[in-house]
Amino acid sequence: MTNHTMVTEFTLLGIPETEGLEKVLLLLFSALYTCALLGNFLILTAVISSQQLHTPMYFFLGNLSIFDLGFCSTTAPKMLSYLSGQGQGISFQGCVVQLFFYHCLGCTECFLYTVMAYDRFVAICYPLRYTVIMNHRVCCVLATGTWMSGCVHAIILTSLTFQLPYCGPSEVDYYFCDMPAVLLLACEDPSLAQRVGFTNVGLLSLICFFLILVSYTRIGISISKIRSTEGRQRAFSTCSAHLTAIICAYGPVIVIYLQPSPSPLLGAIIQILNNLVTPTLNPLIYSLRNKDVKSALRNVFLKRNLSLENK
């Protein structure tokens, strides 16, 4: 190791096969990023400010908004900087931080969607005991557990990646510091870290997806036993937003894992869908069809207008 110069900065080569499209992508991704930040900030404001929304379902929705704000901000600013021509370099420490938060928030997403599915399962299958089972303490424990699990998962993957020496080349063939792209630059054999990382991520996703399927299978059985059509529609409407969000989050991942040898461009598109498009869609999914959220937002803006008029 004394004969090598250690890497202090990486160069992100950007999105594969998009040369010449930088300005178009900059406009598109800037709009998506702005919408994601604004939409999730509004959802979070509504959940915090309205007493009507201080329920377990909206508590986890607030956590999802915090997650979306962080997740899209992990990769988007550097990508927009690169697309605007301000340089493709990222420091070694910046690469470590980016990889850590990407996997921390990605793991948190899996657990959070699972917890939200469990919340809907209790609400539909045990409505009379819902407030007892999903009390304030249980909700706090579940939310804390999702974030702590994400941190532990990210620490493992980040340690596996950066315990290896990096002495050149320093060009990351991707638009952010993801584990597979960075490990290819290690000076020692990265096969162990690659296997452990792939198994860790894949197993975690499969377990969470299986638990979500179990919850919604039980929910479907319970809904089918409701005699009135109105009752079935009301029960299904409480789950439809969450189901749509899960499809948006897991659909792209399933597609890429079903490909025997996915192209780099397809992989980048899937990542962008997860990093930018899904955080942009989540506020629309949960607010446009939700009267409580829209009512809370109207009250927030009315109070804001009244305070400005009084001044």
Short mmCIF file of C-alpha atoms in Angstrom, two decimals:
data_model
loop_
_atom_site.label_atom_id
_atom_site.label_comp_id
_atom_site.label_asym_id
_atom_site.label_seq_id
_atom_site.Cartn_x
_atom_site.Cartn_y
_atom_site.Cartn_z
CA MET A 1 0.00 0.00 0.00
CA THR A 2 2.93 2.38 0.54
CA ASN A 3 3.66 2.25 -3.21
CA HIS A 4 0.18 3.58 -4.14
CA THR A 5 -1.34 7.05 -3.99
CA MET A 6 -4.70 6.79 -2.25
CA VAL A 7 -7.74 8.30 -3.95
CA THR A 8 -8.97 11.55 -2.34
CA GLU A 9 -11.58 12.41 -4.95
CA PHE A 10 -13.83 10.47 -7.30
CA THR A 11 -15.17 11.58 -10.66
CA LEU A 12 -18.81 10.77 -11.40
CA LEU A 13 -19.17 9.99 -15.11
CA GLY A 14 -22.92 10.63 -15.03
CA ILE A 15 -25.95 8.87 -16.48
CA PRO A 16 -24.89 6.31 -19.12
CA GLU A 17 -25.70 6.98 -22.78
CA THR A 18 -27.04 10.52 -22.26
CA GLU A 19 -24.31 12.61 -23.89
CA GLY A 20 -25.73 15.77 -25.41
CA LEU A 21 -28.94 15.63 -23.34
CA GLU A 22 -27.61 17.47 -20.30
CA LYS A 23 -29.79 20.60 -20.68
CA VAL A 24 -32.99 18.63 -21.23
CA LEU A 25 -32.27 16.35 -18.28
CA LEU A 26 -31.34 19.34 -16.13
CA LEU A 27 -34.73 20.98 -16.75
CA LEU A 28 -36.63 17.71 -16.23
CA PHE A 29 -34.83 16.64 -13.05
CA SER A 30 -34.88 20.17 -11.61
CA ALA A 31 -38.66 20.26 -12.02
CA LEU A 32 -39.06 16.80 -10.45
CA TYR A 33 -36.76 17.67 -7.54
CA THR A 34 -38.59 20.95 -6.87
CA CYS A 35 -41.98 19.20 -6.95
CA ALA A 36 -40.70 16.45 -4.63
CA LEU A 37 -39.43 18.98 -2.09
CA LEU A 38 -42.53 21.16 -2.24
CA GLY A 39 -45.04 18.28 -2.17
CA ASN A 40 -43.45 16.46 0.74
CA PHE A 41 -42.94 19.68 2.68
CA LEU A 42 -46.65 20.46 2.31
CA ILE A 43 -47.65 16.95 3.45
CA LEU A 44 -45.35 17.23 6.47
CA THR A 45 -46.72 20.67 7.30
CA ALA A 46 -50.30 19.40 7.10
CA VAL A 47 -49.59 16.39 9.35
CA ILE A 48 -47.79 18.49 11.97
CA SER A 49 -50.22 21.42 12.04
CA SER A 50 -53.58 19.58 12.00
CA GLN A 51 -54.84 17.85 15.13
CA GLN A 52 -57.18 15.85 12.90
CA LEU A 53 -54.17 14.17 11.30
CA HIS A 54 -52.52 13.14 14.57
CA THR A 55 -53.36 9.47 13.99
CA PRO A 56 -51.09 6.44 13.37
CA MET A 57 -51.69 6.44 9.60
CA TYR A 58 -50.71 10.10 9.20
CA PHE A 59 -47.86 9.74 11.68
CA PHE A 60 -46.26 7.19 9.35
CA LEU A 61 -47.17 9.35 6.34
CA GLY A 62 -45.21 12.19 7.97
CA ASN A 63 -42.26 9.83 8.37
CA LEU A 64 -42.58 8.92 4.68
CA SER A 65 -42.44 12.61 3.75
CA ILE A 66 -39.26 13.06 5.81
CA PHE A 67 -37.81 10.01 4.08
CA ASP A 68 -38.72 11.33 0.61
CA LEU A 69 -37.19 14.73 1.37
CA GLY A 70 -33.93 13.07 2.40
CA PHE A 71 -33.86 10.37 -0.25
CA CYS A 72 -34.24 12.66 -3.26
CA SER A 73 -31.71 15.09 -1.72
CA THR A 74 -29.08 12.37 -1.41
CA THR A 75 -28.36 12.15 -5.13
CA ALA A 76 -30.25 14.95 -6.90
CA PRO A 77 -28.13 18.02 -5.94
CA LYS A 78 -24.88 16.46 -7.16
CA MET A 79 -26.57 15.16 -10.31
CA LEU A 80 -28.01 18.60 -11.09
CA SER A 81 -24.61 20.16 -10.44
CA TYR A 82 -23.01 17.77 -12.93
CA LEU A 83 -25.74 18.38 -15.55
CA SER A 84 -25.32 22.15 -15.21
CA GLY A 85 -21.61 21.84 -15.98
CA GLN A 86 -20.26 22.69 -12.51
CA GLY A 87 -17.97 19.69 -12.30
CA GLN A 88 -18.25 15.96 -11.81
CA GLY A 89 -15.87 15.56 -8.88
CA ILE A 90 -16.90 14.37 -5.43
CA SER A 91 -14.56 14.05 -2.46
CA PHE A 92 -13.80 10.67 -0.93
CA GLN A 93 -15.64 11.70 2.24
CA GLY A 94 -18.57 13.00 0.18
CA CYS A 95 -18.78 9.67 -1.62
CA VAL A 96 -18.84 7.83 1.73
CA VAL A 97 -21.64 10.10 3.04
CA GLN A 98 -23.67 9.76 -0.18
CA LEU A 99 -23.46 5.95 -0.17
CA PHE A 100 -24.31 5.78 3.54
CA PHE A 101 -27.44 7.95 3.30
CA TYR A 102 -28.59 6.31 0.08
CA HIS A 103 -28.63 2.85 1.68
CA CYS A 104 -29.82 4.12 5.07
CA LEU A 105 -32.85 5.79 3.52
CA GLY A 106 -33.40 2.94 1.05
CA CYS A 107 -33.57 0.42 3.89
CA THR A 108 -35.78 2.77 5.90
CA GLU A 109 -38.16 2.92 2.92
CA CYS A 110 -38.54 -0.88 2.89
CA PHE A 111 -39.27 -1.03 6.61
CA LEU A 112 -41.54 2.02 6.54
CA TYR A 113 -43.76 0.62 3.79
CA THR A 114 -43.93 -2.65 5.76
CA VAL A 115 -44.97 -0.84 8.93
CA MET A 116 -47.59 1.15 6.99
CA ALA A 117 -48.97 -2.12 5.60
CA TYR A 118 -49.20 -3.48 9.16
CA ASP A 119 -51.02 -0.30 10.23
CA ARG A 120 -53.61 -0.81 7.45
CA PHE A 121 -53.89 -4.51 8.40
CA VAL A 122 -54.77 -3.62 12.00
CA ALA A 123 -57.17 -0.87 10.88
CA ILE A 124 -59.12 -3.19 8.54
CA CYS A 125 -58.92 -6.52 10.37
CA TYR A 126 -59.19 -5.25 13.97
CA PRO A 127 -61.02 -1.89 13.73
CA LEU A 128 -62.40 -1.96 17.27
CA ARG A 129 -58.95 -2.56 18.78
CA TYR A 130 -57.07 -0.29 16.37
CA THR A 131 -56.43 2.59 18.77
CA VAL A 132 -55.34 0.14 21.50
CA ILE A 133 -52.95 -1.84 19.29
CA MET A 134 -51.54 1.16 17.40
CA ASN A 135 -51.14 3.41 20.41
CA HIS A 136 -48.66 6.30 20.58
CA ARG A 137 -45.91 4.22 22.19
CA VAL A 138 -46.16 1.43 19.59
CA CYS A 139 -46.07 3.94 16.72
CA CYS A 140 -42.96 5.63 18.14
CA VAL A 141 -41.22 2.27 18.64
CA LEU A 142 -42.05 1.16 15.08
CA ALA A 143 -40.91 4.45 13.55
CA THR A 144 -37.70 4.51 15.60
CA GLY A 145 -37.05 0.88 14.65
CA THR A 146 -37.33 1.64 10.93
CA TRP A 147 -34.83 4.48 11.09
CA MET A 148 -32.40 2.61 13.37
CA SER A 149 -32.55 -0.47 11.15
CA GLY A 150 -31.77 1.71 8.15
CA CYS A 151 -28.72 3.13 9.93
CA VAL A 152 -27.42 -0.33 10.89
CA HIS A 153 -27.92 -1.61 7.34
CA ALA A 154 -26.09 1.41 5.89
CA ILE A 155 -23.20 1.11 8.34
CA ILE A 156 -22.66 -2.51 7.29
CA LEU A 157 -22.67 -1.74 3.55
CA THR A 158 -20.59 1.43 3.89
CA SER A 159 -18.00 -0.39 6.01
CA LEU A 160 -17.83 -3.25 3.50
CA THR A 161 -17.31 -0.79 0.66
CA PHE A 162 -14.73 1.54 2.16
CA GLN A 163 -12.67 -0.89 4.21
CA LEU A 164 -11.08 -1.76 0.85
CA PRO A 165 -8.22 0.43 -0.43
CA TYR A 166 -8.80 2.79 -3.37
CA CYS A 167 -5.66 3.82 -5.22
CA GLY A 168 -6.93 4.56 -8.73
CA PRO A 169 -8.58 4.79 -11.16
CA SER A 170 -11.05 7.21 -9.59
CA GLU A 171 -13.79 7.43 -12.22
CA VAL A 172 -17.16 6.12 -10.98
CA ASP A 173 -19.13 4.96 -14.01
CA TYR A 174 -22.42 6.22 -12.62
CA TYR A 175 -24.16 9.43 -11.57
CA PHE A 176 -23.74 8.88 -7.82
CA CYS A 177 -21.66 6.77 -5.44
CA ASP A 178 -23.56 3.49 -5.42
CA MET A 179 -21.94 0.40 -3.93
CA PRO A 180 -21.59 -1.72 -7.13
CA ALA A 181 -20.02 1.14 -9.10
CA VAL A 182 -17.56 2.13 -6.34
CA LEU A 183 -16.44 -1.43 -5.57
CA LEU A 184 -15.20 -1.84 -9.15
CA LEU A 185 -12.49 0.75 -8.36
CA ALA A 186 -11.07 -1.07 -5.31
CA CYS A 187 -7.41 -2.09 -5.44
CA GLU A 188 -8.21 -5.44 -3.79
CA ASP A 189 -10.71 -8.17 -4.67
CA PRO A 190 -14.21 -6.79 -3.91
CA SER A 191 -16.08 -10.07 -4.52
CA LEU A 192 -16.84 -10.70 -0.83
CA ALA A 193 -18.26 -7.20 -0.35
CA GLN A 194 -20.27 -7.55 -3.58
CA ARG A 195 -21.79 -10.87 -2.50
CA VAL A 196 -22.60 -9.71 1.02
CA GLY A 197 -24.02 -6.42 -0.22
CA PHE A 198 -26.19 -8.02 -2.91
CA THR A 199 -27.45 -10.67 -0.46
CA ASN A 200 -28.14 -8.08 2.22
CA VAL A 201 -30.09 -5.75 -0.05
CA GLY A 202 -31.94 -8.55 -1.86
CA LEU A 203 -32.88 -10.45 1.31
CA LEU A 204 -34.06 -7.30 3.06
CA SER A 205 -36.26 -6.29 0.09
CA LEU A 206 -37.72 -9.79 -0.25
CA ILE A 207 -38.58 -10.06 3.47
CA CYS A 208 -40.29 -6.67 3.51
CA PHE A 209 -42.16 -7.40 0.27
CA PHE A 210 -43.31 -10.78 1.64
CA LEU A 211 -44.61 -9.19 4.85
CA ILE A 212 -46.48 -6.56 2.81
CA LEU A 213 -48.05 -9.32 0.69
CA VAL A 214 -49.12 -11.22 3.81
CA SER A 215 -50.69 -8.06 5.29
CA TYR A 216 -52.62 -7.24 2.14
CA THR A 217 -53.71 -10.84 1.66
CA ARG A 218 -55.28 -10.72 5.12
CA ILE A 219 -56.75 -7.30 4.32
CA GLY A 220 -58.25 -8.64 1.07
CA ILE A 221 -59.84 -11.56 2.92
CA SER A 222 -61.33 -9.22 5.52
CA ILE A 223 -62.68 -6.82 2.89
CA SER A 224 -64.30 -9.71 0.98
CA LYS A 225 -66.27 -10.61 4.12
CA ILE A 226 -67.83 -7.14 4.37
CA ARG A 227 -71.42 -7.45 3.16
CA SER A 228 -72.21 -3.90 2.06
CA THR A 229 -70.69 -2.48 -1.12
CA GLU A 230 -70.21 0.90 0.55
CA GLY A 231 -68.32 -0.72 3.42
CA ARG A 232 -66.01 -2.57 1.04
CA GLN A 233 -65.32 0.61 -0.93
CA ARG A 234 -64.58 2.58 2.24
CA ALA A 235 -62.21 -0.12 3.49
CA PHE A 236 -60.43 -0.39 0.16
CA SER A 237 -60.07 3.40 -0.16
CA THR A 238 -58.03 3.50 3.05
CA CYS A 239 -55.52 1.10 1.49
CA SER A 240 -55.47 2.23 -2.15
CA ALA A 241 -53.03 5.12 -1.65
CA HIS A 242 -50.55 2.91 0.18
CA LEU A 243 -50.88 0.16 -2.44
CA THR A 244 -50.21 2.66 -5.22
CA ALA A 245 -47.11 3.96 -3.42
CA ILE A 246 -45.81 0.40 -2.92
CA ILE A 247 -46.28 -0.38 -6.63
CA CYS A 248 -44.38 2.80 -7.55
CA ALA A 249 -41.55 1.90 -5.18
CA TYR A 250 -41.23 -1.87 -5.75
CA GLY A 251 -42.35 -2.06 -9.39
CA PRO A 252 -39.15 -0.63 -10.93
CA VAL A 253 -36.95 -2.71 -8.61
CA ILE A 254 -38.77 -5.93 -9.55
CA VAL A 255 -38.44 -5.09 -13.25
CA ILE A 256 -34.67 -4.64 -13.07
CA TYR A 257 -34.14 -7.76 -10.95
CA LEU A 258 -36.08 -9.84 -13.48
CA GLN A 259 -33.63 -8.82 -16.20
CA PRO A 260 -30.86 -11.44 -16.60
CA SER A 261 -28.27 -8.77 -17.52
CA PRO A 262 -29.75 -5.27 -17.21
CA SER A 263 -28.11 -2.50 -19.22
CA PRO A 264 -26.42 0.40 -17.38
CA LEU A 265 -28.98 2.79 -18.88
CA LEU A 266 -31.90 0.70 -17.58
CA GLY A 267 -30.28 0.55 -14.15
CA ALA A 268 -29.89 4.34 -14.11
CA ILE A 269 -33.51 4.85 -15.17
CA ILE A 270 -34.71 2.57 -12.37
CA GLN A 271 -32.58 4.44 -9.85
CA ILE A 272 -33.91 7.80 -11.04
CA LEU A 273 -37.48 6.50 -10.77
CA ASN A 274 -36.80 5.55 -7.15
CA ASN A 275 -34.76 8.65 -6.29
CA LEU A 276 -36.84 11.37 -7.93
CA VAL A 277 -40.09 10.17 -9.49
CA THR A 278 -41.45 8.17 -6.53
CA PRO A 279 -40.81 10.99 -3.97
CA THR A 280 -42.58 13.34 -6.40
CA LEU A 281 -45.59 11.03 -6.82
CA ASN A 282 -46.07 10.14 -3.13
CA PRO A 283 -47.52 13.55 -2.13
CA LEU A 284 -49.88 13.41 -5.12
CA ILE A 285 -50.95 9.86 -4.26
CA TYR A 286 -51.66 10.67 -0.62
CA SER A 287 -53.10 14.19 -0.96
CA LEU A 288 -55.16 14.41 -4.17
CA ARG A 289 -57.51 11.59 -3.09
CA ASN A 290 -57.43 12.42 0.63
CA LYS A 291 -60.01 14.90 1.92
CA ASP A 292 -58.39 15.17 5.37
CA VAL A 293 -55.00 16.21 3.96
CA LYS A 294 -56.55 18.71 1.54
CA SER A 295 -58.66 20.16 4.36
CA ALA A 296 -55.60 20.48 6.61
CA LEU A 297 -53.63 22.24 3.86
CA ARG A 298 -56.50 24.66 3.23
CA ASN A 299 -56.58 25.50 6.94
CA VAL A 300 -52.82 26.09 6.97
CA PHE A 301 -53.05 28.52 4.05
CA LEU A 302 -56.10 30.26 5.52
CA LYS A 303 -54.33 30.82 8.82
CA ARG A 304 -51.28 32.07 6.95
CA ASN A 305 -53.36 34.55 4.94
CA LEU A 306 -55.17 35.78 8.05
CA SER A 307 -51.89 36.36 9.90
CA LEU A 308 -50.52 38.31 6.94
CA GLU A 309 -53.69 40.44 6.76
CA ASN A 310 -53.52 41.20 10.48
CA LYS A 311 -49.96 42.43 10.08
#
